[in-house]
GROMACS .gro file of C-alpha atoms in nm:
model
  433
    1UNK     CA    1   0.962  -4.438  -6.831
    2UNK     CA    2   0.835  -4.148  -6.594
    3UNK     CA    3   0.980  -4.121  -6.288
    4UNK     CA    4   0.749  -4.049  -5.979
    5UNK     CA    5   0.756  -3.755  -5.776
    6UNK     CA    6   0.832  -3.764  -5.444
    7UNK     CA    7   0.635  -3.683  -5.238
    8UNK     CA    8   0.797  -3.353  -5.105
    9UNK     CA    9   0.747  -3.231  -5.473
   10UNK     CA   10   0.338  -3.170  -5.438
   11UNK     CA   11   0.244  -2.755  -5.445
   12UNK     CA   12   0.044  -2.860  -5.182
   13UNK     CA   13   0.305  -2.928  -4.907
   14UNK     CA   14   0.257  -2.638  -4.632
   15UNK     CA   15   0.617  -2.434  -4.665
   16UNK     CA   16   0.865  -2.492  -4.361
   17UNK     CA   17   0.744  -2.293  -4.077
   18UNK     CA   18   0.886  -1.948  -3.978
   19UNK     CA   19   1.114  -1.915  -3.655
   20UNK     CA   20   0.870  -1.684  -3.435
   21UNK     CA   21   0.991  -1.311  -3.384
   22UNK     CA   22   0.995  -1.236  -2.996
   23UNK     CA   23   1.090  -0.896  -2.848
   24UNK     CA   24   1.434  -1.042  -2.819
   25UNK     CA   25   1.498  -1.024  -3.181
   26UNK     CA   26   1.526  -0.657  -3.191
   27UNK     CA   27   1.839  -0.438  -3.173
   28UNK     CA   28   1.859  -0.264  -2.869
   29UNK     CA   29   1.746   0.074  -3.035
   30UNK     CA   30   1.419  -0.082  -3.064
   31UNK     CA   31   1.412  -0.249  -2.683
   32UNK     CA   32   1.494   0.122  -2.618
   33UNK     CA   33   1.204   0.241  -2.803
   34UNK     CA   34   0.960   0.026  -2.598
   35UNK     CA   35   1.137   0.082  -2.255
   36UNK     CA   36   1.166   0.469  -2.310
   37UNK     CA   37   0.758   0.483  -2.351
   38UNK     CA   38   0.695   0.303  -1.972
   39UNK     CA   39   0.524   0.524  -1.793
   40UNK     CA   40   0.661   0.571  -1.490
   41UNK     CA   41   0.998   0.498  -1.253
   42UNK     CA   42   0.910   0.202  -1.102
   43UNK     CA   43   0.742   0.033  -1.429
   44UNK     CA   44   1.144   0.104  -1.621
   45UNK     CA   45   1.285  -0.039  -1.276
   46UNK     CA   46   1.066  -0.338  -1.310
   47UNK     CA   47   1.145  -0.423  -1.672
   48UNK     CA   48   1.512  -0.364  -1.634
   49UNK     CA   49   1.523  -0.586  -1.351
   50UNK     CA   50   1.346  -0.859  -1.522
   51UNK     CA   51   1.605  -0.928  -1.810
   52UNK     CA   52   1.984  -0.850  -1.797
   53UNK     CA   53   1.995  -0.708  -2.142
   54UNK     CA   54   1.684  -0.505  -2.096
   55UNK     CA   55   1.886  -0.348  -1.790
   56UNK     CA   56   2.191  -0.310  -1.975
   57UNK     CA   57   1.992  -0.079  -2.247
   58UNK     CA   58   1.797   0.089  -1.953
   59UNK     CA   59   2.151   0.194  -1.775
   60UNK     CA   60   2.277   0.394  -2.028
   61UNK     CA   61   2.281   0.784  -1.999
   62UNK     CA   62   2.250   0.867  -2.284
   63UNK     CA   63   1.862   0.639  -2.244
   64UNK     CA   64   1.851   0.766  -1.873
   65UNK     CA   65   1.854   1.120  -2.020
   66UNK     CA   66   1.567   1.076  -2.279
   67UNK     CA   67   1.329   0.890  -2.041
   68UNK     CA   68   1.408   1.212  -1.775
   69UNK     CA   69   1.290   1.470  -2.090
   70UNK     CA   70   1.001   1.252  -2.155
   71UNK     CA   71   0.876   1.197  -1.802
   72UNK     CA   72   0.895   1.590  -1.618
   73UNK     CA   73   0.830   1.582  -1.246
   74UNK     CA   74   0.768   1.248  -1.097
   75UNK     CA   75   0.840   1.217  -0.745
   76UNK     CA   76   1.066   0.973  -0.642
   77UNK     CA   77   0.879   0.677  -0.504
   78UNK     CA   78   0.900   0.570  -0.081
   79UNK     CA   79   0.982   0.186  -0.121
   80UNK     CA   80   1.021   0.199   0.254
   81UNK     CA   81   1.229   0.267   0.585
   82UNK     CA   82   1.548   0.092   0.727
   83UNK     CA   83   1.602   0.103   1.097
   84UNK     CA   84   1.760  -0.089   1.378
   85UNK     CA   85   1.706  -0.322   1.599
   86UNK     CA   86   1.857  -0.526   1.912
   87UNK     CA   87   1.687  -0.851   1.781
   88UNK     CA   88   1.854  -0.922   1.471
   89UNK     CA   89   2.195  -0.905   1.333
   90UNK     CA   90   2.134  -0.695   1.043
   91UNK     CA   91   1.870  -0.348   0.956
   92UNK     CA   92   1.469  -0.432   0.923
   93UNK     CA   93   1.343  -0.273   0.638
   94UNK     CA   94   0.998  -0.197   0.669
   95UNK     CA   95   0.780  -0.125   0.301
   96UNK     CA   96   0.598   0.200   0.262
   97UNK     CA   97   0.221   0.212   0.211
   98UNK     CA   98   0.188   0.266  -0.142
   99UNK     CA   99   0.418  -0.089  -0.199
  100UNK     CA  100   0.116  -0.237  -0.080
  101UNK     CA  101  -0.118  -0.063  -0.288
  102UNK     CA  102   0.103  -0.019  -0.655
  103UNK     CA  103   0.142  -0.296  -0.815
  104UNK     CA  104   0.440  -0.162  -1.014
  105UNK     CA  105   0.638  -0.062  -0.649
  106UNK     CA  106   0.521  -0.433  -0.524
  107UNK     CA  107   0.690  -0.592  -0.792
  108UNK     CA  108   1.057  -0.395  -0.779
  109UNK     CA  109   1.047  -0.456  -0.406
  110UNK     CA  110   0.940  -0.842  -0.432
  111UNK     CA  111   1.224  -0.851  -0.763
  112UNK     CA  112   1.453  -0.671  -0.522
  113UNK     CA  113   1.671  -0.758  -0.230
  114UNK     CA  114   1.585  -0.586   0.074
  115UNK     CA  115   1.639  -0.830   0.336
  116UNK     CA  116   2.023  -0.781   0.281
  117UNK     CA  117   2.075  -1.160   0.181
  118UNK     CA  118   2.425  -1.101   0.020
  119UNK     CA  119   2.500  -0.958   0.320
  120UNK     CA  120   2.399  -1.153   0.597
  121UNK     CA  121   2.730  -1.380   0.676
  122UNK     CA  122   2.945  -1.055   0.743
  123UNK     CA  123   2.857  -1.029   1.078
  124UNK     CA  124   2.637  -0.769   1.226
  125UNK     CA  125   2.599  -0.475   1.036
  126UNK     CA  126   2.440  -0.126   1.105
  127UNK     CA  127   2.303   0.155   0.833
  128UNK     CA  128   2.566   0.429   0.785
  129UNK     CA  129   2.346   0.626   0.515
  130UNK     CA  130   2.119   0.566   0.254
  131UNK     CA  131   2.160   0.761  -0.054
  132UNK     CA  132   2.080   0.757  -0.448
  133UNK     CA  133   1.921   0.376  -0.371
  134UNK     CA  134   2.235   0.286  -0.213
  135UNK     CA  135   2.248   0.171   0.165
  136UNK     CA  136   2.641   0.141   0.330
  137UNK     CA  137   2.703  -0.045   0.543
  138UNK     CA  138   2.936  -0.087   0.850
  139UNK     CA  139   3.070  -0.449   1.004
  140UNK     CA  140   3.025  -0.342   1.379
  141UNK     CA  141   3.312  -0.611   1.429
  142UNK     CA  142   3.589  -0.543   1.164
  143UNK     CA  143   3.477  -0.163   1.056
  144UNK     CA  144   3.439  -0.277   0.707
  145UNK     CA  145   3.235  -0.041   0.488
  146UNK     CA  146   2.987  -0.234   0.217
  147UNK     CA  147   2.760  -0.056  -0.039
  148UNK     CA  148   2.503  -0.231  -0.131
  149UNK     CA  149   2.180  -0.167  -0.439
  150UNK     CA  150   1.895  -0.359  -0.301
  151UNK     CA  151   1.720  -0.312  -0.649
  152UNK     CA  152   1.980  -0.436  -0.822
  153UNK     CA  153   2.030  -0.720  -0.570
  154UNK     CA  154   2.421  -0.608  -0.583
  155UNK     CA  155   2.702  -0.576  -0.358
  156UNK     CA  156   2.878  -0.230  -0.553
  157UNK     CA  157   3.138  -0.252  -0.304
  158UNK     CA  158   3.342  -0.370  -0.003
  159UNK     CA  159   3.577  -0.110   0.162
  160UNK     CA  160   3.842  -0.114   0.419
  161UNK     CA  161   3.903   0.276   0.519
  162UNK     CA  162   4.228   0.418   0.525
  163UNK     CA  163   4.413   0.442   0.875
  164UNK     CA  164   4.708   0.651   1.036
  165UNK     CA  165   5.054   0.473   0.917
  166UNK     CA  166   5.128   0.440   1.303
  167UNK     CA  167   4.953   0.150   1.432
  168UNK     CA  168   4.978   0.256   1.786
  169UNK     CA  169   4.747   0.560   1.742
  170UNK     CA  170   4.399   0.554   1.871
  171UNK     CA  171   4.194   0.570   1.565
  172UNK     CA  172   3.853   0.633   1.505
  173UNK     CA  173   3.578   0.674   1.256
  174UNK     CA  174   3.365   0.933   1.326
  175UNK     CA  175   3.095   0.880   1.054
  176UNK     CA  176   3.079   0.765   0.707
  177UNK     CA  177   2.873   0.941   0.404
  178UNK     CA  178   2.733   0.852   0.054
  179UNK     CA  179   2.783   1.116  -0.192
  180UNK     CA  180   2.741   1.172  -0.583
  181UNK     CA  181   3.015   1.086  -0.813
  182UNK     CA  182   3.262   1.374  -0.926
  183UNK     CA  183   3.105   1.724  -1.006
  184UNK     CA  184   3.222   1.758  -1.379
  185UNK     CA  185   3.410   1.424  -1.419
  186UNK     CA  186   3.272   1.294  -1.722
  187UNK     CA  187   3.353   0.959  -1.627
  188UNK     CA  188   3.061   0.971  -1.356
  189UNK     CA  189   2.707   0.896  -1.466
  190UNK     CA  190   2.392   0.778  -1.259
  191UNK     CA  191   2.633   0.489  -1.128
  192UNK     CA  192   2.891   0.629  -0.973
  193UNK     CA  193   2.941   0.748  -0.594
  194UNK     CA  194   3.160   0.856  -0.356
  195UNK     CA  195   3.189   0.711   0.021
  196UNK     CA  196   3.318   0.993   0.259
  197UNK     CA  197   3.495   0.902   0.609
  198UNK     CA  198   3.538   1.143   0.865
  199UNK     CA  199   3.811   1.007   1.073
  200UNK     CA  200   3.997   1.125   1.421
  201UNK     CA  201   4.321   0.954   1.567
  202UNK     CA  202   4.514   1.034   1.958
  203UNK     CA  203   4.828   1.021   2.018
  204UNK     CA  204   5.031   1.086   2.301
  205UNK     CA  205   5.372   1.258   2.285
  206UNK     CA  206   5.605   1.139   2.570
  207UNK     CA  207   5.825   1.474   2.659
  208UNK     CA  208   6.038   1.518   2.945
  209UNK     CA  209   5.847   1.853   3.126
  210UNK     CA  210   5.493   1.576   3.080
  211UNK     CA  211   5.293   1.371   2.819
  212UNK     CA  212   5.116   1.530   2.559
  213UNK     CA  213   4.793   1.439   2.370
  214UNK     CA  214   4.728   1.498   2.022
  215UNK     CA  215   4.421   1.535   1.836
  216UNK     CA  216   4.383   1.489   1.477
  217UNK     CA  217   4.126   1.475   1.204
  218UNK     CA  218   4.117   1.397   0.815
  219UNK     CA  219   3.857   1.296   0.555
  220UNK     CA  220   3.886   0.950   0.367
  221UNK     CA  221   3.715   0.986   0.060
  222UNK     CA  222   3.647   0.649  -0.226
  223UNK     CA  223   3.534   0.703  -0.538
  224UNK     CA  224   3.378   0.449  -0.713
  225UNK     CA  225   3.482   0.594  -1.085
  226UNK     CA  226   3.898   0.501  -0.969
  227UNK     CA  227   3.813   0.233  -0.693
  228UNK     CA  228   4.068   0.404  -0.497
  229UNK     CA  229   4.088   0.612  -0.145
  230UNK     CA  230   4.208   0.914  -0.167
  231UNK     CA  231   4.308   1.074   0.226
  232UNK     CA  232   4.397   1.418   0.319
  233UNK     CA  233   4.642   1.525   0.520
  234UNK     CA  234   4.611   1.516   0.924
  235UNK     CA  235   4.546   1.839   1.059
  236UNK     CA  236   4.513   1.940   1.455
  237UNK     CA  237   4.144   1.937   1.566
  238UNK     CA  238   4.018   2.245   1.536
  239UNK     CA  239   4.202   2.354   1.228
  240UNK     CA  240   3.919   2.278   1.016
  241UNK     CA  241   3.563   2.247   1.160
  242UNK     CA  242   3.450   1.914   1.105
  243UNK     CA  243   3.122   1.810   1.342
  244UNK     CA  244   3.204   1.654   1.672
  245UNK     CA  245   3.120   1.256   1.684
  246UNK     CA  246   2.785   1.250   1.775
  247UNK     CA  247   2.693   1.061   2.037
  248UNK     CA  248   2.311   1.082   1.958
  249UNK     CA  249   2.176   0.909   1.681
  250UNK     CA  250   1.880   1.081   1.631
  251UNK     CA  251   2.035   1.357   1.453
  252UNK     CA  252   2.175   1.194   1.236
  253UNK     CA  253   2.335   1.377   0.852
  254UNK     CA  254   2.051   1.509   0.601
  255UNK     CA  255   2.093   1.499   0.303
  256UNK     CA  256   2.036   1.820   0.046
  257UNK     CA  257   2.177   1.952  -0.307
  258UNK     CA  258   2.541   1.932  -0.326
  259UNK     CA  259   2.577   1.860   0.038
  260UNK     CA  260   2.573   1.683   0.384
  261UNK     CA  261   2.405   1.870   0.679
  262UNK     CA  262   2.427   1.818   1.080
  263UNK     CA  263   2.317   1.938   1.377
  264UNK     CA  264   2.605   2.002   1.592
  265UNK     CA  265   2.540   1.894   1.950
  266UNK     CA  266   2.654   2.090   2.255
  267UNK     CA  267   2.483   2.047   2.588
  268UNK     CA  268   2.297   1.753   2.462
  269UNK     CA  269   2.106   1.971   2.247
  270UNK     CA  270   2.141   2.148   1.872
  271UNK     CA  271   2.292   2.439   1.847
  272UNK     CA  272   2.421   2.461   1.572
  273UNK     CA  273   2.423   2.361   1.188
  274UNK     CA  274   2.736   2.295   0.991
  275UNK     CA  275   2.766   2.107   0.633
  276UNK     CA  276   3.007   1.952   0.425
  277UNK     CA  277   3.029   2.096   0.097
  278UNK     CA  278   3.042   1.788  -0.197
  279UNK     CA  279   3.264   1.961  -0.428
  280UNK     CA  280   3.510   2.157  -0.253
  281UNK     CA  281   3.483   1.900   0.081
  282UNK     CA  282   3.498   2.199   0.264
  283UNK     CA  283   3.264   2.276   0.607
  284UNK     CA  284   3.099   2.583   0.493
  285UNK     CA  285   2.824   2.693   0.831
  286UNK     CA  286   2.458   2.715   0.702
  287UNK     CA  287   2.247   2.980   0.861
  288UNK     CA  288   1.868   2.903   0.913
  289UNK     CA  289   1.601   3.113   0.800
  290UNK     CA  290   1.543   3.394   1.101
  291UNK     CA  291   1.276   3.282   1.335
  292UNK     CA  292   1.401   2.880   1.350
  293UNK     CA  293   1.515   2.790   1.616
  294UNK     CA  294   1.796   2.537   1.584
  295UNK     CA  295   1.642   2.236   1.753
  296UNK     CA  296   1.481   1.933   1.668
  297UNK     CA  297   1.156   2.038   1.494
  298UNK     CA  298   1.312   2.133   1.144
  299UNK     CA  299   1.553   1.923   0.904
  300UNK     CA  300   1.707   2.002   0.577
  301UNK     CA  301   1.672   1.809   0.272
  302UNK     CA  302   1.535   1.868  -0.102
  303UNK     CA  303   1.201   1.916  -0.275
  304UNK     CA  304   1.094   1.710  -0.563
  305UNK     CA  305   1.232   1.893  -0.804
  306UNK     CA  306   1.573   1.922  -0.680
  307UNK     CA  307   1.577   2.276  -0.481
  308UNK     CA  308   1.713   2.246  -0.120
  309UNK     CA  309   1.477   2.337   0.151
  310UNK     CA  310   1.434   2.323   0.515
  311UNK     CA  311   1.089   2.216   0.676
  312UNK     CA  312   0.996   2.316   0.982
  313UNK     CA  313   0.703   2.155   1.186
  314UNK     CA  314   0.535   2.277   1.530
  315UNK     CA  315   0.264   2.153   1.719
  316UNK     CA  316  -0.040   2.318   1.812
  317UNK     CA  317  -0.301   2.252   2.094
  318UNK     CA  318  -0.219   2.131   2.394
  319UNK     CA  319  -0.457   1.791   2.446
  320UNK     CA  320  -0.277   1.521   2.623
  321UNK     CA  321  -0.480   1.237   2.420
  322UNK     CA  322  -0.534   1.296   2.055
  323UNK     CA  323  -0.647   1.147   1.730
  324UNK     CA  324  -0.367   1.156   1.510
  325UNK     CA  325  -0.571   1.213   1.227
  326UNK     CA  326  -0.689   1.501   1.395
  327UNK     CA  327  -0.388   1.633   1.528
  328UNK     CA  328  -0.268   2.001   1.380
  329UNK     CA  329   0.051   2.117   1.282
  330UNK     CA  330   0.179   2.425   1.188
  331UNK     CA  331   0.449   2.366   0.865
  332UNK     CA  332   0.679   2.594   0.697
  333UNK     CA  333   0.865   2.590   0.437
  334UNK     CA  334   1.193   2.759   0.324
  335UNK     CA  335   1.352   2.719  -0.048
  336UNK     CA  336   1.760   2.814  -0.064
  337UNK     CA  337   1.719   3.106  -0.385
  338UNK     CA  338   1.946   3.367  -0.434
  339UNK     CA  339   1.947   3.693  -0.307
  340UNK     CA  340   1.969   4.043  -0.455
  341UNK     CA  341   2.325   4.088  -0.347
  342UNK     CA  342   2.519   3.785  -0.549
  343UNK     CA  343   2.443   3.547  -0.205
  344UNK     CA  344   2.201   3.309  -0.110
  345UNK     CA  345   1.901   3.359   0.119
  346UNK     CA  346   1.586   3.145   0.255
  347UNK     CA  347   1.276   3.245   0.105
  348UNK     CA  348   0.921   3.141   0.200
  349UNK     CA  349   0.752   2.946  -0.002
  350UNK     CA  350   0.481   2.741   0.184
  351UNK     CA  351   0.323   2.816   0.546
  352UNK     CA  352  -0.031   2.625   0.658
  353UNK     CA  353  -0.153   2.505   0.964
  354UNK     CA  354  -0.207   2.098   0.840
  355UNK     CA  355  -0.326   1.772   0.984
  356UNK     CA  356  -0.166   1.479   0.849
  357UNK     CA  357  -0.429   1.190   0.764
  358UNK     CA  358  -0.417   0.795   0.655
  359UNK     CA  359  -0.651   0.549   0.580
  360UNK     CA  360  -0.434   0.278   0.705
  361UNK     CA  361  -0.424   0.383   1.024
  362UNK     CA  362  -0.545   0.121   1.305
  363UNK     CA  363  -0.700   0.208   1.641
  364UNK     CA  364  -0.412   0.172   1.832
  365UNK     CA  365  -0.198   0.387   1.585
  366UNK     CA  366  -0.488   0.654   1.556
  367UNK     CA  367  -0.468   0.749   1.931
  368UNK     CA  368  -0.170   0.877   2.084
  369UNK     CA  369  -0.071   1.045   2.392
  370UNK     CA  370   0.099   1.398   2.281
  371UNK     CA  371   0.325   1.443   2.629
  372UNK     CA  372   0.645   1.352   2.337
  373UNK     CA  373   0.865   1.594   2.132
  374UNK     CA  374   0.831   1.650   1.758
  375UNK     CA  375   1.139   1.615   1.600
  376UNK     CA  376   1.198   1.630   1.218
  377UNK     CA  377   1.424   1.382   1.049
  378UNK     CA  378   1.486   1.396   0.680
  379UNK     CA  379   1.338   1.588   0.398
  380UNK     CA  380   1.451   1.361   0.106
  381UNK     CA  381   1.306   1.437  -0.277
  382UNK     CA  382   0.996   1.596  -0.112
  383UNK     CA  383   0.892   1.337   0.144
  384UNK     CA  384   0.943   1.465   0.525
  385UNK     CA  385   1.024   1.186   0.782
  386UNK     CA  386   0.923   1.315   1.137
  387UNK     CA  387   0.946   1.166   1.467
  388UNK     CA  388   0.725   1.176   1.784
  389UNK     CA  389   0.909   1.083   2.047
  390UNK     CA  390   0.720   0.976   2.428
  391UNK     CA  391   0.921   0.826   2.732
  392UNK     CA  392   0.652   0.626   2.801
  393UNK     CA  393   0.660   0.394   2.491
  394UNK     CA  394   0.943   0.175   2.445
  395UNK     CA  395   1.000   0.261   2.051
  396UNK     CA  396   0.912   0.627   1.876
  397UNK     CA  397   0.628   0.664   1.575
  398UNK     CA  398   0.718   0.761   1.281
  399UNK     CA  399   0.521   0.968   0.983
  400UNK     CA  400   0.611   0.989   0.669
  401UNK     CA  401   0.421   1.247   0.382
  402UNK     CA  402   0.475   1.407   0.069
  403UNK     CA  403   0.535   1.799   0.114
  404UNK     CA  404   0.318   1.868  -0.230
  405UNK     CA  405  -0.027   1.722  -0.083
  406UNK     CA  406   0.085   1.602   0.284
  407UNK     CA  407  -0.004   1.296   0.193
  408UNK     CA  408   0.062   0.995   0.481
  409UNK     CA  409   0.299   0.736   0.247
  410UNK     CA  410   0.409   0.570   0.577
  411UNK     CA  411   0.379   0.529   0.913
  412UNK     CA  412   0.535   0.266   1.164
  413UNK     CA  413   0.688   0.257   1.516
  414UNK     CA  414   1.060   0.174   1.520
  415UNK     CA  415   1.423   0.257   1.737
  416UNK     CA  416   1.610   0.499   1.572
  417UNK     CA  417   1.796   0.603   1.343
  418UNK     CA  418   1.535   0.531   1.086
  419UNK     CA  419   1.693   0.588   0.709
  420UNK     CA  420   1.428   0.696   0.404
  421UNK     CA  421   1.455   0.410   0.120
  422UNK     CA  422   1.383   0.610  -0.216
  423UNK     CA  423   1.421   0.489  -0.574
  424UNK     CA  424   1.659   0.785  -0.744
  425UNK     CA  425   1.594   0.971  -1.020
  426UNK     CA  426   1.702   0.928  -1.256
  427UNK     CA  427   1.700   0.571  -1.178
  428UNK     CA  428   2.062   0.380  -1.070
  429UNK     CA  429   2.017   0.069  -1.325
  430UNK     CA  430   2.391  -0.112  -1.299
  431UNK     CA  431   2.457  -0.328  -1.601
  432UNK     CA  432   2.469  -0.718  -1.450
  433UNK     CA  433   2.761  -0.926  -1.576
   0.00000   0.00000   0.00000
C-alpha cells in the first residue's frame, strides 16, 4: 500500500519567505559608508539624530575625520540667536532665516531642543556663552553652571564652581567661558570641552594700626575629559591681568582660534583689548591693526576656514531716515598671518564699501532711523553679528551676514547680549546611552 503525500510534499509549495533586509542589517562599516556620502552638515546631523546607532557611528573621529576630507569648506550653518529677556524665566532662541527656507536646517532644529526643556525646572537661567553647539548656562539663584547640546537634546553637564576654603570671604564669579578640550590630549575629540571661571574673592584683614581689604583672583577651569575642577592658586589683583567684571553686557567675550577676547572697559567705554590664551591660560594683550580704533564698531572672531580675523564696520552718509537695504557701510577686514620677523601681524585682506540686503525684510524692519551707534558683536566661523543701537526704541536690531557674500542670514530686534547659535564643524554628535 502507497502512502499519500502530504500535502507539504508538492514542488509546487511557494518556499518559506525570506526575512526582509533593512538598512539595519548592516555592520556599521556599511551605515558608515552611506552616512559618510550625505552631502552636507546638517543632512549627517539629521540622520544621526534620527537613530541612536546611526549617531553612535556618526560620533566617531576617526568617521568625523573622513566626512571633513570629503566635504572641504562648508560654512558652518546659523540655526539661530539666543538672547534675553525680562518676560520669561529662561533665553528665547530665535531661528535664523535659512531654517525657514532649508529643509535639512528645519528638520535638526524641529529634531532638536532649543526651547531648553531639560532645563526649565532649575530656576531662571541666563546664557554665559555659546560655543562648539554648546550653550552654559548659569542658575541666577544657586550659581550653578549647566552645559547643555540642544542638538543632541542633552544635558553634558551640571557644575558647581570651586570657592575660597573660607566661607566668610566675599566671593564672586566674574564670568564663565566655553573652551575646546585639551590642546594635544589625545583623550579629547569633537566631544570634549572645557568650562573656564574667572573668579574674585574680598577679604578684610582686622590689624591693630586699621582694617585691611584684600583682593584676589584665580581661574576655575573643568574639563570634561576628567570631570574634575582644577583651580589655581589665589594671587593679589593685579598680579596677573585678568579683565575687570564687566558691568556692560554688550561687550561681551568673542570668540577666535585658540582664544577668548574682551574689550576692557574704562570710562564706560573700550579701551582696551586683552585675551585669554586656551593653552597656556595666560592673558597675553592683542594689538589691533593700526588705524582701529578700539571701540565698538569692530569685533574679533574667525573666518570660515578657521583663520582669526577682526571685522571692522563704519557707517557712511549721514541721512537720519534710511532704507536699510539701502544703507552703506564701509567693511574691513584683517586676517592674524605671520610676519617677516618670527611674530604675528594683521594683514588686509578685504576692504569694500557694502550694503547689506534681505528679502525677508518687512516695512517696518526696512526703515530705520540712523541717530543709533553701530556696534559689532561676534565674528563666529565667518558670520558677523552687528548691532544698531537707538535710544529711542525700546530693544536694539540686529543683522546677521556671511563675510564671503554679505549675505543677510538673520535679522531680528532683541535686548542684549544676543549669543550666535552655530552647528560646529566638525559636527559635536555625542553617542546617546
Amino acid at each position: 500500500m502507497k502512502r499519500k503525500a502530504s500535502p507539504s510534499s508538492f514542488s509546487g509549495d511557494p518556499p518559506p519567505a525570506a526575512s526582509p533586509t533593512t538598512i539595519d542589517s548592516f555592520c556599521d562599516d556599511v551605515i558608515a559608508e552611506f552616512l559618510v556620502r550625505l552631502p552636507s552638515v546638517p543632512s549627517l546631523a539629521r540622520a544621526a539624530c534620527a537613530v541612536k546607532r546611526w549617531r553612535r557611528v556618526a560620533s566617531s573621529p576617526a568617521f568625523l575625520r573622513r566626512f571633513h576630507a570629503l566635504h572641504p569648506g562648508q560654512a558652518q550653518p546659523l540655526l539661530g540667536h539666543y538672547y534675553y529677556t525680562e518676560c520669561s524665566s529662561r533665553p528665547v532662541f530665535q531661528p535664523a532665516q535659512p531654517t525657514f527656507s532649508d529643509p535639512e536646517l528645519s528638520a535638526v532644529v524641529r529634531h532638536g531642543d532649543f526651547f531648553l526643556t531639560p532645563v526649565t525646572s532649575m530656576g531662571r537661567l541666563e546664557v554665559e556663552d555659546c560655543h562648539q553647539g554648546r550653550l552654559l548656562l548659569r542658575n541666577c539663584d544657586t550659581n550653578e553652571l549647566t552645559v547643555f547640546d540642544p542638538v543632541a537634546r542633552r544635558v553634558l553637564a551640571k557644575l558647581t564652581p570651586p570657592r575660597h576654603d573660607n566661607k566668610r570671604v566675599f566671593h564672586h564669579n566674574s564670568g564663565s567661558f566655553l573652551i575646546p578640550g585639551c590642546v594635544g590630549d589625545q583623550a579629547a575629540s569633537s566631544s570634549s570641552f572645557r568650562v573656564v571661571t574667572m573668579q574674585r574673592c574680598t577679604t578684610v584683614i582686622y590689624a591693630s594700626g586699621g582694617d585691611q581689604r584684600l583682593d584676589m583672583e584665580r581661574l576655575a577651569v573643568y574639563d570634561s575629559s576628567t570631570s574634575a575642577w582644577s583651580a589655581r592658586p589665589w594671587t593679589n589683583t593685579g598680579d596677573i591681568d585678568m579683565p575687570l567684571p564687566l558691568k556692560v553686557k554688550r561687550y561681551s567675550a568673542m570668540h577666535a582660534p585658540g582664544r577668548i577676547c574682551w574689550k576692557r572697559l574704562r570710562g564706560g567705554s573700550p579701551n582696551s583689548l586683552v585675551s585669554l590664551d586656551a593653552e597656556t591660560m595666560g592673558f597675553p594683550e592683542v594689538v589691533p591693526p593700526p588705524g582701529v580704533l578700539l571701540g565698538p564698531s569692530y569685533a574679533v572672531g574667525d573666518t570660515d576656514d578657521g583663520s582669526m580675523c577682526l571685522v571692522n564696520m563704519e557707517e557712511r552718509g549721514t541721512t537720519r531716515l534710511v532704507m536699510l537695504s539701502k544703507k552703506k557701510w564701509h567693511l574691513r577686514v584683517w586676517l592674524l598671518g605671520k610676519s617677516g620677523c618670527g611674530g604675528r601681524a594683521w594683514v588686509l585682506d578685504q576692504e569694500q564699501e557694502a550694503s547689506l540686503t534681505t528679502s525677508t525684510e518687512d516695512a517696518a524692519d526696512m526703515l530705520w532711523d540712523y541717530d543709533q551707534a553701530c556696534r559689532v558683536v561676534a565674528v563666529n566661523a565667518g558670520v558677523v553679528l552687528m548691532c544698531l543701537h537707538s535710544p529711542r526704541r525700546l530693544n536694539d536690531r540686529y543683522i546677521a551676514f556671511r563675510l564671503s557674500n554679505l549675505q543677510v542670514v538673520a535679522s531680528f530686534s532683541a535686548s542684549e547680549p544676543v549669543f550666535q547659535y552655530q552647528m560646529p564643524w566638525p559636527p559635536v554628535l555625542l553617542p546617546t546611552a
